[in-house]
Amino acid sequence: MKKKIWISIGTIAILLIIGVVYLLHSWGVFATSFKEANNDTLEVKQQPLPIPPLLEDKNPDSNKAEFEITAQEGSMEFFDGTITKTRGYNGDFLGPVIRVRTGEEVSVKVKNELDESTTLHWHGLEVDGENDGGPHNEIKPGETWYPEFTIEQPAATLWYHPHQMHKTGKQVYEGMAGLFIIEDEVSDSLNIPKDYGVNDVPLVIQDRRFDKEGQFDYELGMKDSIVGFEGDTILVNGAVNPYLEVPQGMVRLRILNGSNGRIYNLEFSNKQAFYQIASDGGFLEESVKMNELTLGPGERAEILVDFSNLAKNETVELLDQGINFMSFVVSKDSDKEFIVPEKLTTIEKIEESKATTTRVFNFQGTGSSVSINGEQMDMDRIDEEVKLGATEIWEVGNFTGQTHPFHAHGAQFQILERDGNPPPANESGWKDTFLVAPGENVRVIATFKHKGIFMYHCHILEHEDAGMMGQFSVE
Ligand SMILES: [Cu+2]
């Protein structure tokens, strides 16, 4: 009798252990070590940070800027001696920086040389729906799309990327993304670093997994499908573990979290403070002193970092949750003196009393059942109808067990409240993408000045592709 009990307890224990191992495995707990084993033969020498080129205006003498962008196949040597198949704009990986000015008229020729359809969405840009580059602006292989718009918003660091139905995650992962920078009189007048690539440097941060042949691995495991993709290798401007030579003075970094699903908590290895001067949609009213910066997928921040207290040749690392992924080497004298400006710009607060409608958007579901308000994206269904020129309050809730970044097209938002409290200082300016934690409620306000059909969605691209997206019309 006693023996029998012990045998049953033993069987139950073994079954439990198998169950736990299976669960851990399906949640990807062992995936990291497996993937590391896969690519541990891949090596890379530390290389200088690549600086994306500024895209040339084809017609510099007119008031209208004319740009040409081609979506194309490419290849990169991320690891020594290993060629990885990629995609990019006008090049092998990522795209050039488009730089325009407020008030400028812009026309772009977007050519698709890929073997599948794509779109090109201007993330954060306030333009009409037909120029927005959402899923309705499909560019078939071999075709060209001709968006035209006028820049009607202040200086900001925006970006562009594909928004093809069900393929956004894959196409961004393959390398299709670039920065879109707006300058204006305010950015001209501020005494902050402005030498592009020297002391005004873009950092496009993305994570990737590589298979044992050194190719991008975008096989979504169960964990990737549920919480969003997370890679084991962080690229900055398309380089693994790069370094940037900086002057012994102030440097401005324009940081984009261009990752599919990873949320970064950035800090410097020497714990030095830095100053956030801009959020998604432009300058904050005042610089915000910080030691750590959280950026969800799609979010941007401009920060000022003062390297003047460091010795020549001293190195400081940029860390995400304690892991170093790029270095700054103090190598040159600073030819200019900067002090962090206290006052940056004036942002007119949108009064809550101007809002004519309050809408509720709730993140729900998990895995393939992710939704907003219980509905999954349907190209043929308009979920919300907004009046052209209306000011509205949107309340975004999260009824899931994980944080989601909410993004809407066609407008820039101001955050009114996070769970009834005013937003942190670095979120008090213009935002087009904001994180919503489980159980949290974020109230935002915007005026909808552009007509057309626009998307709102989770910016974890695996969630967007699975249907955590809806459409609103502005008429
Ligand atoms: Cu999500």
GROMACS .gro file of C-alpha atoms and ligand atoms in nm:
model
  476
    1MET     CA    1   0.000   0.000   0.000
    2LYS     CA    2   0.270   0.244   0.111
    3LYS     CA    3   0.474   0.160  -0.202
    4LYS     CA    4   0.174   0.229  -0.427
    5ILE     CA    5   0.122   0.576  -0.276
    6TRP     CA    6   0.487   0.660  -0.331
    7ILE     CA    7   0.469   0.542  -0.693
    8SER     CA    8   0.162   0.763  -0.757
    9ILE     CA    9   0.330   1.063  -0.590
   10GLY     CA   10   0.637   0.995  -0.803
   11THR     CA   11   0.428   0.978  -1.122
   12ILE     CA   12   0.246   1.300  -1.037
   13ALA     CA   13   0.580   1.473  -0.962
   14ILE     CA   14   0.726   1.362  -1.296
   15LEU     CA   15   0.413   1.474  -1.484
   16LEU     CA   16   0.430   1.811  -1.304
   17ILE     CA   17   0.795   1.857  -1.397
   18ILE     CA   18   0.722   1.769  -1.763
   19GLY     CA   19   0.431   2.014  -1.759
   20VAL     CA   20   0.639   2.298  -1.612
   21VAL     CA   21   0.923   2.235  -1.859
   22TYR     CA   22   0.673   2.231  -2.147
   23LEU     CA   23   0.515   2.557  -2.028
   24LEU     CA   24   0.852   2.729  -1.979
   25HIS     CA   25   0.961   2.608  -2.320
   26SER     CA   26   0.648   2.731  -2.495
   27TRP     CA   27   0.692   3.069  -2.322
   28GLY     CA   28   1.039   3.092  -2.465
   29VAL     CA   29   1.231   3.070  -2.139
   30PHE     CA   30   1.480   2.836  -2.306
   31ALA     CA   31   1.459   3.006  -2.644
   32THR     CA   32   1.726   3.264  -2.567
   33SER     CA   33   1.995   3.012  -2.480
   34PHE     CA   34   1.892   2.803  -2.780
   35LYS     CA   35   1.916   3.106  -3.010
   36GLU     CA   36   2.248   3.206  -2.860
   37ALA     CA   37   2.374   2.858  -2.932
   38ASN     CA   38   2.246   2.904  -3.285
   39ASN     CA   39   2.442   3.218  -3.360
   40ASP     CA   40   2.740   3.189  -3.129
   41THR     CA   41   2.958   3.140  -3.435
   42LEU     CA   42   2.861   3.489  -3.555
   43GLU     CA   43   3.121   3.747  -3.458
   44VAL     CA   44   3.152   4.115  -3.510
   45LYS     CA   45   3.427   4.372  -3.464
   46GLN     CA   46   3.313   4.693  -3.305
   47GLN     CA   47   3.249   4.943  -3.584
   48PRO     CA   48   3.166   5.312  -3.604
   49LEU     CA   49   2.797   5.397  -3.581
   50PRO     CA   50   2.658   5.428  -3.935
   51ILE     CA   51   2.494   5.766  -3.990
   52PRO     CA   52   2.196   5.747  -4.229
   53PRO     CA   53   2.246   5.996  -4.515
   54LEU     CA   54   2.020   6.299  -4.555
   55LEU     CA   55   1.799   6.250  -4.860
   56GLU     CA   56   1.872   6.497  -5.135
   57ASP     CA   57   1.593   6.730  -5.245
   58LYS     CA   58   1.564   6.678  -5.623
   59ASN     CA   59   1.450   7.036  -5.672
   60PRO     CA   60   1.636   7.250  -5.415
   61ASP     CA   61   1.567   7.581  -5.591
   62SER     CA   62   1.188   7.567  -5.564
   63ASN     CA   63   0.982   7.601  -5.240
   64LYS     CA   64   0.863   7.251  -5.300
   65ALA     CA   65   1.084   6.968  -5.179
   66GLU     CA   66   1.089   6.667  -5.409
   67PHE     CA   67   1.212   6.334  -5.280
   68GLU     CA   68   1.252   5.989  -5.431
   69ILE     CA   69   1.239   5.674  -5.223
   70THR     CA   70   1.270   5.320  -5.352
   71ALA     CA   71   1.178   5.016  -5.144
   72GLN     CA   72   1.434   4.754  -5.244
   73GLU     CA   73   1.605   4.426  -5.161
   74GLY     CA   74   1.949   4.439  -5.003
   75SER     CA   75   2.214   4.259  -4.803
   76MET     CA   76   2.426   4.352  -4.502
   77GLU     CA   77   2.736   4.222  -4.327
   78PHE     CA   78   2.611   4.256  -3.967
   79PHE     CA   79   2.861   3.986  -3.862
   80ASP     CA   80   3.210   3.940  -4.001
   81GLY     CA   81   3.205   3.740  -4.323
   82THR     CA   82   2.831   3.667  -4.306
   83ILE     CA   83   2.592   3.820  -4.556
   84THR     CA   84   2.236   3.871  -4.429
   85LYS     CA   85   1.949   3.928  -4.671
   86THR     CA   86   1.774   4.254  -4.590
   87ARG     CA   87   1.546   4.521  -4.731
   88GLY     CA   88   1.577   4.897  -4.720
   89TYR     CA   89   1.491   5.230  -4.878
   90ASN     CA   90   1.743   5.360  -5.137
   91GLY     CA   91   1.994   5.119  -4.986
   92ASP     CA   92   2.046   4.784  -4.818
   93PHE     CA   93   1.902   4.845  -4.473
   94LEU     CA   94   1.690   5.124  -4.322
   95GLY     CA   95   1.651   5.444  -4.526
   96PRO     CA   96   1.784   5.797  -4.565
   97VAL     CA   97   1.674   6.080  -4.337
   98ILE     CA   98   1.416   6.307  -4.497
   99ARG     CA   99   1.461   6.659  -4.358
  100VAL     CA  100   1.198   6.926  -4.424
  101ARG     CA  101   1.080   7.255  -4.277
  102THR     CA  102   0.746   7.365  -4.134
  103GLY     CA  103   0.545   7.534  -4.410
  104GLU     CA  104   0.729   7.348  -4.684
  105GLU     CA  105   0.542   7.172  -4.962
  106VAL     CA  106   0.666   6.819  -5.015
  107SER     CA  107   0.616   6.565  -5.289
  108VAL     CA  108   0.759   6.215  -5.277
  109LYS     CA  109   0.792   5.945  -5.540
  110VAL     CA  110   0.779   5.611  -5.360
  111LYS     CA  111   0.877   5.325  -5.587
  112ASN     CA  112   0.824   4.961  -5.485
  113GLU     CA  113   1.094   4.733  -5.624
  114LEU     CA  114   1.006   4.451  -5.384
  115ASP     CA  115   0.833   4.133  -5.499
  116GLU     CA  116   0.536   4.203  -5.270
  117SER     CA  117   0.306   4.494  -5.194
  118THR     CA  118   0.406   4.751  -4.937
  119THR     CA  119   0.297   5.094  -4.817
  120LEU     CA  120   0.495   5.383  -4.675
  121HIS     CA  121   0.344   5.544  -4.367
  122TRP     CA  122   0.467   5.877  -4.226
  123HIS     CA  123   0.451   5.803  -3.855
  124GLY     CA  124   0.358   6.120  -3.664
  125LEU     CA  125   0.302   6.337  -3.970
  126GLU     CA  126  -0.025   6.531  -3.982
  127VAL     CA  127  -0.149   6.484  -4.339
  128ASP     CA  128  -0.472   6.378  -4.512
  129GLY     CA  129  -0.556   6.007  -4.516
  130GLU     CA  130  -0.477   5.966  -4.885
  131ASN     CA  131  -0.117   6.077  -4.819
  132ASP     CA  132  -0.077   5.895  -4.486
  133GLY     CA  133   0.052   5.566  -4.625
  134GLY     CA  134  -0.175   5.340  -4.421
  135PRO     CA  135  -0.299   4.998  -4.538
  136HIS     CA  136  -0.527   5.161  -4.801
  137ASN     CA  137  -0.230   5.322  -4.983
  138GLU     CA  138  -0.097   4.990  -5.112
  139ILE     CA  139   0.191   5.008  -5.362
  140LYS     CA  140   0.201   4.693  -5.574
  141PRO     CA  141   0.537   4.551  -5.693
  142GLY     CA  142   0.682   4.772  -5.967
  143GLU     CA  143   0.438   5.056  -5.895
  144THR     CA  144   0.503   5.409  -5.770
  145TRP     CA  145   0.301   5.610  -5.517
  146TYR     CA  146   0.302   5.992  -5.527
  147PRO     CA  147   0.207   6.146  -5.189
  148GLU     CA  148   0.201   6.526  -5.161
  149PHE     CA  149   0.157   6.735  -4.850
  150THR     CA  150   0.247   7.057  -4.673
  151ILE     CA  151   0.429   7.043  -4.339
  152GLU     CA  152   0.188   7.200  -4.088
  153GLN     CA  153   0.343   7.102  -3.757
  154PRO     CA  154   0.642   7.210  -3.550
  155ALA     CA  155   1.000   7.076  -3.552
  156ALA     CA  156   1.006   6.708  -3.460
  157THR     CA  157   1.172   6.372  -3.517
  158LEU     CA  158   0.919   6.151  -3.697
  159TRP     CA  159   0.976   5.834  -3.896
  160TYR     CA  160   0.848   5.633  -4.191
  161HIS     CA  161   0.789   5.260  -4.229
  162PRO     CA  162   0.562   5.013  -4.415
  163HIS     CA  163   0.202   4.965  -4.299
  164GLN     CA  164   0.103   4.677  -4.525
  165MET     CA  165  -0.189   4.470  -4.386
  166HIS     CA  166  -0.056   4.170  -4.189
  167LYS     CA  167   0.301   4.236  -4.312
  168THR     CA  168   0.411   4.546  -4.121
  169GLY     CA  169   0.607   4.343  -3.865
  170LYS     CA  170   0.793   4.140  -4.126
  171GLN     CA  171   0.876   4.435  -4.353
  172VAL     CA  172   0.998   4.661  -4.072
  173TYR     CA  173   1.201   4.368  -3.938
  174GLU     CA  174   1.367   4.321  -4.276
  175GLY     CA  175   1.496   4.678  -4.256
  176MET     CA  176   1.232   4.912  -4.389
  177ALA     CA  177   1.231   5.225  -4.175
  178GLY     CA  178   1.378   5.574  -4.184
  179LEU     CA  179   1.367   5.905  -4.000
  180PHE     CA  180   1.166   6.211  -4.105
  181ILE     CA  181   1.295   6.528  -3.941
  182ILE     CA  182   1.108   6.860  -3.936
  183GLU     CA  183   1.291   7.185  -3.858
  184ASP     CA  184   1.134   7.525  -3.790
  185GLU     CA  185   1.213   7.870  -3.649
  186VAL     CA  186   1.215   7.733  -3.295
  187SER     CA  187   1.466   7.459  -3.371
  188ASP     CA  188   1.674   7.719  -3.562
  189SER     CA  189   1.676   7.964  -3.274
  190LEU     CA  190   1.760   7.726  -2.989
  191ASN     CA  191   2.126   7.706  -2.893
  192ILE     CA  192   2.142   7.326  -2.912
  193PRO     CA  193   2.363   7.094  -3.120
  194LYS     CA  194   2.257   7.095  -3.487
  195ASP     CA  195   2.548   6.952  -3.685
  196TYR     CA  196   2.388   6.643  -3.834
  197GLY     CA  197   2.596   6.331  -3.774
  198VAL     CA  198   2.848   6.521  -3.560
  199ASN     CA  199   2.669   6.644  -3.248
  200ASP     CA  200   2.309   6.592  -3.369
  201VAL     CA  201   2.293   6.218  -3.416
  202PRO     CA  202   2.003   5.983  -3.492
  203LEU     CA  203   1.986   5.648  -3.312
  204VAL     CA  204   1.744   5.397  -3.463
  205ILE     CA  205   1.732   5.117  -3.207
  206GLN     CA  206   1.600   4.775  -3.314
  207ASP     CA  207   1.638   4.420  -3.190
  208ARG     CA  208   1.683   4.115  -3.410
  209ARG     CA  209   1.740   3.740  -3.395
  210PHE     CA  210   1.971   3.567  -3.641
  211ASP     CA  211   1.961   3.200  -3.739
  212LYS     CA  212   2.275   2.990  -3.762
  213GLU     CA  213   2.330   3.098  -4.123
  214GLY     CA  214   2.324   3.459  -4.006
  215GLN     CA  215   1.986   3.533  -4.166
  216PHE     CA  216   1.711   3.730  -3.995
  217ASP     CA  217   1.495   3.496  -3.792
  218TYR     CA  218   1.133   3.614  -3.788
  219GLU     CA  219   0.978   3.278  -3.707
  220LEU     CA  220   0.728   3.379  -3.443
  221GLY     CA  221   0.723   3.145  -3.147
  222MET     CA  222   0.429   3.133  -2.910
  223LYS     CA  223   0.589   3.394  -2.685
  224ASP     CA  224   0.653   3.630  -2.981
  225SER     CA  225   0.291   3.599  -3.093
  226ILE     CA  226   0.163   3.668  -2.744
  227VAL     CA  227   0.384   3.945  -2.607
  228GLY     CA  228   0.544   4.069  -2.932
  229PHE     CA  229   0.879   3.993  -3.090
  230GLU     CA  230   1.196   4.025  -2.884
  231GLY     CA  231   1.539   3.962  -3.032
  232ASP     CA  232   1.871   3.886  -2.867
  233THR     CA  233   2.082   4.129  -3.073
  234ILE     CA  234   2.033   4.505  -3.065
  235LEU     CA  235   2.117   4.705  -3.376
  236VAL     CA  236   2.172   5.081  -3.376
  237ASN     CA  237   2.133   5.236  -3.723
  238GLY     CA  238   2.182   4.882  -3.856
  239ALA     CA  239   2.506   4.802  -3.669
  240VAL     CA  240   2.573   4.550  -3.392
  241ASN     CA  241   2.745   4.704  -3.088
  242PRO     CA  242   2.869   5.022  -3.263
  243TYR     CA  243   3.065   5.312  -3.118
  244LEU     CA  244   3.026   5.683  -3.182
  245GLU     CA  245   3.311   5.931  -3.146
  246VAL     CA  246   3.170   6.235  -2.973
  247PRO     CA  247   3.306   6.579  -2.886
  248GLN     CA  248   3.394   6.655  -2.524
  249GLY     CA  249   3.076   6.858  -2.490
  250MET     CA  250   2.704   6.847  -2.556
  251VAL     CA  251   2.555   6.596  -2.796
  252ARG     CA  252   2.194   6.573  -2.911
  253LEU     CA  253   2.059   6.223  -2.974
  254ARG     CA  254   1.738   6.168  -3.170
  255ILE     CA  255   1.631   5.825  -3.048
  256LEU     CA  256   1.371   5.611  -3.224
  257ASN     CA  257   1.255   5.281  -3.082
  258GLY     CA  258   1.214   5.116  -3.423
  259SER     CA  259   1.176   4.769  -3.275
  260ASN     CA  260   0.878   4.546  -3.341
  261GLY     CA  261   0.787   4.469  -2.984
  262ARG     CA  262   1.059   4.559  -2.735
  263ILE     CA  263   1.026   4.833  -2.475
  264TYR     CA  264   1.363   4.989  -2.383
  265ASN     CA  265   1.477   5.131  -2.052
  266LEU     CA  266   1.780   5.332  -2.157
  267GLU     CA  267   2.054   5.466  -1.929
  268PHE     CA  268   2.426   5.540  -1.945
  269SER     CA  269   2.683   5.306  -1.787
  270ASN     CA  270   2.823   5.590  -1.571
  271LYS     CA  271   2.466   5.671  -1.457
  272GLN     CA  272   2.505   6.028  -1.582
  273ALA     CA  273   2.195   6.239  -1.616
  274PHE     CA  274   2.068   6.366  -1.951
  275TYR     CA  275   1.795   6.603  -2.060
  276GLN     CA  276   1.495   6.511  -2.271
  277ILE     CA  277   1.411   6.806  -2.496
  278ALA     CA  278   1.156   6.654  -2.736
  279SER     CA  279   0.892   6.381  -2.738
  280ASP     CA  280   0.723   6.220  -3.042
  281GLY     CA  281   0.570   6.535  -3.191
  282GLY     CA  282   0.833   6.799  -3.109
  283PHE     CA  283   1.002   7.003  -2.838
  284LEU     CA  284   0.883   6.988  -2.479
  285GLU     CA  285   0.816   7.327  -2.321
  286GLU     CA  286   1.107   7.272  -2.083
  287SER     CA  287   1.402   7.034  -2.071
  288VAL     CA  288   1.347   6.739  -1.838
  289LYS     CA  289   1.644   6.604  -1.641
  290MET     CA  290   1.642   6.224  -1.640
  291ASN     CA  291   1.858   5.923  -1.558
  292GLU     CA  292   1.653   5.663  -1.742
  293LEU     CA  293   1.435   5.680  -2.053
  294THR     CA  294   1.157   5.434  -2.130
  295LEU     CA  295   1.065   5.410  -2.499
  296GLY     CA  296   0.797   5.181  -2.639
  297PRO     CA  297   0.790   5.065  -3.002
  298GLY     CA  298   0.732   5.365  -3.230
  299GLU     CA  299   0.814   5.630  -2.967
  300ARG     CA  300   1.088   5.891  -3.011
  301ALA     CA  301   1.280   6.116  -2.776
  302GLU     CA  302   1.545   6.379  -2.834
  303ILE     CA  303   1.794   6.405  -2.551
  304LEU     CA  304   2.094   6.625  -2.473
  305VAL     CA  305   2.392   6.447  -2.318
  306ASP     CA  306   2.683   6.645  -2.177
  307PHE     CA  307   3.014   6.463  -2.223
  308SER     CA  308   3.226   6.758  -2.106
  309ASN     CA  309   3.302   6.602  -1.766
  310LEU     CA  310   3.459   6.299  -1.926
  311ALA     CA  311   3.829   6.263  -2.008
  312LYS     CA  312   3.955   6.230  -2.363
  313ASN     CA  313   3.925   5.871  -2.488
  314GLU     CA  314   3.690   5.785  -2.205
  315THR     CA  315   3.407   5.553  -2.310
  316VAL     CA  316   3.051   5.554  -2.187
  317GLU     CA  317   2.805   5.283  -2.279
  318LEU     CA  318   2.436   5.302  -2.357
  319LEU     CA  319   2.248   5.028  -2.173
  320ASP     CA  320   1.907   4.868  -2.201
  321GLN     CA  321   1.813   4.707  -1.871
  322GLY     CA  322   2.179   4.676  -1.783
  323ILE     CA  323   2.291   4.537  -2.118
  324ASN     CA  324   2.542   4.741  -2.318
  325PHE     CA  325   2.460   4.781  -2.687
  326MET     CA  326   2.657   5.087  -2.801
  327SER     CA  327   2.945   5.307  -2.684
  328PHE     CA  328   3.032   5.674  -2.694
  329VAL     CA  329   3.403   5.757  -2.712
  330VAL     CA  330   3.504   6.111  -2.622
  331SER     CA  331   3.751   6.184  -2.899
  332LYS     CA  332   3.739   6.547  -3.004
  333ASP     CA  333   3.739   6.893  -2.851
  334SER     CA  334   3.401   7.054  -2.856
  335ASP     CA  335   3.411   7.358  -3.083
  336LYS     CA  336   3.094   7.503  -2.933
  337GLU     CA  337   2.968   7.564  -2.583
  338PHE     CA  338   2.610   7.471  -2.509
  339ILE     CA  339   2.404   7.500  -2.196
  340VAL     CA  340   2.084   7.302  -2.167
  341PRO     CA  341   1.807   7.553  -2.245
  342GLU     CA  342   1.548   7.565  -1.971
  343LYS     CA  343   1.272   7.697  -2.194
  344LEU     CA  344   1.242   7.528  -2.534
  345THR     CA  345   0.909   7.622  -2.686
  346THR     CA  346   0.550   7.711  -2.609
  347ILE     CA  347   0.284   7.445  -2.648
  348GLU     CA  348  -0.071   7.568  -2.649
  349LYS     CA  349  -0.267   7.340  -2.417
  350ILE     CA  350  -0.579   7.197  -2.581
  351GLU     CA  351  -0.860   7.281  -2.338
  352GLU     CA  352  -1.073   6.987  -2.226
  353SER     CA  353  -1.378   7.213  -2.255
  354LYS     CA  354  -1.322   7.225  -2.633
  355ALA     CA  355  -1.376   6.850  -2.665
  356THR     CA  356  -1.710   6.759  -2.821
  357THR     CA  357  -1.677   6.381  -2.793
  358THR     CA  358  -1.513   6.129  -2.564
  359ARG     CA  359  -1.426   5.792  -2.713
  360VAL     CA  360  -1.308   5.479  -2.536
  361PHE     CA  361  -1.047   5.241  -2.679
  362ASN     CA  362  -0.975   4.927  -2.478
  363PHE     CA  363  -0.692   4.687  -2.551
  364GLN     CA  364  -0.827   4.335  -2.508
  365GLY     CA  365  -0.736   3.974  -2.572
  366THR     CA  366  -0.413   3.789  -2.621
  367GLY     CA  367  -0.225   3.605  -2.900
  368SER     CA  368  -0.439   3.574  -3.212
  369SER     CA  369  -0.744   3.720  -3.033
  370VAL     CA  370  -0.592   4.064  -2.960
  371SER     CA  371  -0.843   4.340  -3.027
  372ILE     CA  372  -0.942   4.697  -2.954
  373ASN     CA  373  -1.292   4.719  -2.803
  374GLY     CA  374  -1.341   4.353  -2.893
  375GLU     CA  375  -1.302   4.418  -3.267
  376GLN     CA  376  -1.017   4.311  -3.491
  377MET     CA  377  -0.907   4.521  -3.788
  378ASP     CA  378  -1.132   4.501  -4.094
  379MET     CA  379  -1.032   4.714  -4.395
  380ASP     CA  380  -1.401   4.738  -4.492
  381ARG     CA  381  -1.526   4.863  -4.154
  382ILE     CA  382  -1.491   5.218  -4.020
  383ASP     CA  383  -1.497   5.194  -3.642
  384GLU     CA  384  -1.516   5.560  -3.545
  385GLU     CA  385  -1.635   5.872  -3.727
  386VAL     CA  386  -1.470   6.199  -3.630
  387LYS     CA  387  -1.585   6.543  -3.753
  388LEU     CA  388  -1.319   6.740  -3.940
  389GLY     CA  389  -1.181   7.007  -3.708
  390ALA     CA  390  -1.327   6.847  -3.394
  391THR     CA  391  -1.143   6.824  -3.065
  392GLU     CA  392  -1.193   6.493  -2.889
  393ILE     CA  393  -1.085   6.314  -2.574
  394TRP     CA  394  -0.976   5.955  -2.621
  395GLU     CA  395  -0.957   5.724  -2.321
  396VAL     CA  396  -0.731   5.428  -2.376
  397GLY     CA  397  -0.765   5.134  -2.138
  398ASN     CA  398  -0.578   4.808  -2.114
  399PHE     CA  399  -0.765   4.494  -2.013
  400THR     CA  400  -0.476   4.260  -2.093
  401GLY     CA  401  -0.182   4.139  -1.886
  402GLN     CA  402   0.086   4.333  -2.076
  403THR     CA  403   0.179   4.688  -2.175
  404HIS     CA  404   0.074   4.805  -2.525
  405PRO     CA  405   0.184   5.120  -2.712
  406PHE     CA  406  -0.122   5.302  -2.853
  407HIS     CA  407  -0.063   5.493  -3.178
  408ALA     CA  408  -0.306   5.690  -3.392
  409HIS     CA  409  -0.249   5.843  -3.734
  410GLY     CA  410  -0.348   6.188  -3.859
  411ALA     CA  411  -0.305   6.386  -3.536
  412GLN     CA  412  -0.069   6.462  -3.250
  413PHE     CA  413  -0.210   6.415  -2.900
  414GLN     CA  414  -0.160   6.575  -2.560
  415ILE     CA  415  -0.180   6.343  -2.261
  416LEU     CA  416  -0.429   6.476  -2.006
  417GLU     CA  417  -0.405   6.205  -1.742
  418ARG     CA  418  -0.256   5.870  -1.661
  419ASP     CA  419  -0.490   5.700  -1.413
  420GLY     CA  420  -0.622   6.038  -1.304
  421ASN     CA  421  -0.275   6.191  -1.254
  422PRO     CA  422  -0.102   6.444  -1.479
  423PRO     CA  423   0.150   6.278  -1.715
  424PRO     CA  424   0.522   6.280  -1.627
  425ALA     CA  425   0.707   6.593  -1.746
  426ASN     CA  426   0.866   6.415  -2.046
  427GLU     CA  427   0.516   6.321  -2.169
  428SER     CA  428   0.370   6.669  -2.132
  429GLY     CA  429   0.433   6.766  -2.498
  430TRP     CA  430   0.306   6.626  -2.829
  431LYS     CA  431   0.264   6.247  -2.844
  432ASP     CA  432   0.150   6.014  -3.120
  433THR     CA  433   0.246   5.690  -2.944
  434PHE     CA  434   0.215   5.618  -2.571
  435LEU     CA  435   0.243   5.313  -2.350
  436VAL     CA  436  -0.060   5.187  -2.163
  437ALA     CA  437   0.020   4.947  -1.876
  438PRO     CA  438  -0.215   4.664  -1.773
  439GLY     CA  439  -0.514   4.812  -1.592
  440GLU     CA  440  -0.406   5.166  -1.671
  441ASN     CA  441  -0.629   5.434  -1.828
  442VAL     CA  442  -0.468   5.708  -2.035
  443ARG     CA  443  -0.679   6.013  -2.133
  444VAL     CA  444  -0.552   6.209  -2.431
  445ILE     CA  445  -0.685   6.500  -2.636
  446ALA     CA  446  -0.637   6.601  -2.999
  447THR     CA  447  -0.784   6.823  -3.268
  448PHE     CA  448  -0.839   6.637  -3.596
  449LYS     CA  449  -0.736   6.876  -3.873
  450HIS     CA  450  -0.692   6.633  -4.161
  451LYS     CA  451  -0.955   6.443  -4.351
  452GLY     CA  452  -0.952   6.085  -4.464
  453ILE     CA  453  -0.931   5.736  -4.321
  454PHE     CA  454  -0.677   5.674  -4.047
  455MET     CA  455  -0.562   5.388  -3.826
  456TYR     CA  456  -0.535   5.356  -3.450
  457HIS     CA  457  -0.350   5.050  -3.327
  458CYS     CA  458  -0.109   4.882  -3.094
  459HIS     CA  459   0.247   4.955  -3.214
  460ILE     CA  460   0.372   4.612  -3.113
  461LEU     CA  461   0.381   4.510  -3.478
  462GLU     CA  462   0.289   4.146  -3.414
  463HIS     CA  463  -0.027   4.270  -3.239
  464GLU     CA  464  -0.104   4.518  -3.518
  465ASP     CA  465  -0.062   4.241  -3.778
  466ALA     CA  466  -0.286   4.011  -3.572
  467GLY     CA  467  -0.567   4.270  -3.577
  468MET     CA  468  -0.516   4.499  -3.275
  469MET     CA  469  -0.607   4.791  -3.498
  470GLY     CA  470  -0.912   4.991  -3.602
  471GLN     CA  471  -1.003   5.269  -3.842
  472PHE     CA  472  -1.148   5.616  -3.795
  473SER     CA  473  -1.268   5.854  -4.060
  474VAL     CA  474  -1.235   6.231  -4.040
  475GLU     CA  475  -1.491   6.410  -4.260
  476CU      CU  476   0.000   4.533  -2.827
   0.00000   0.00000   0.00000
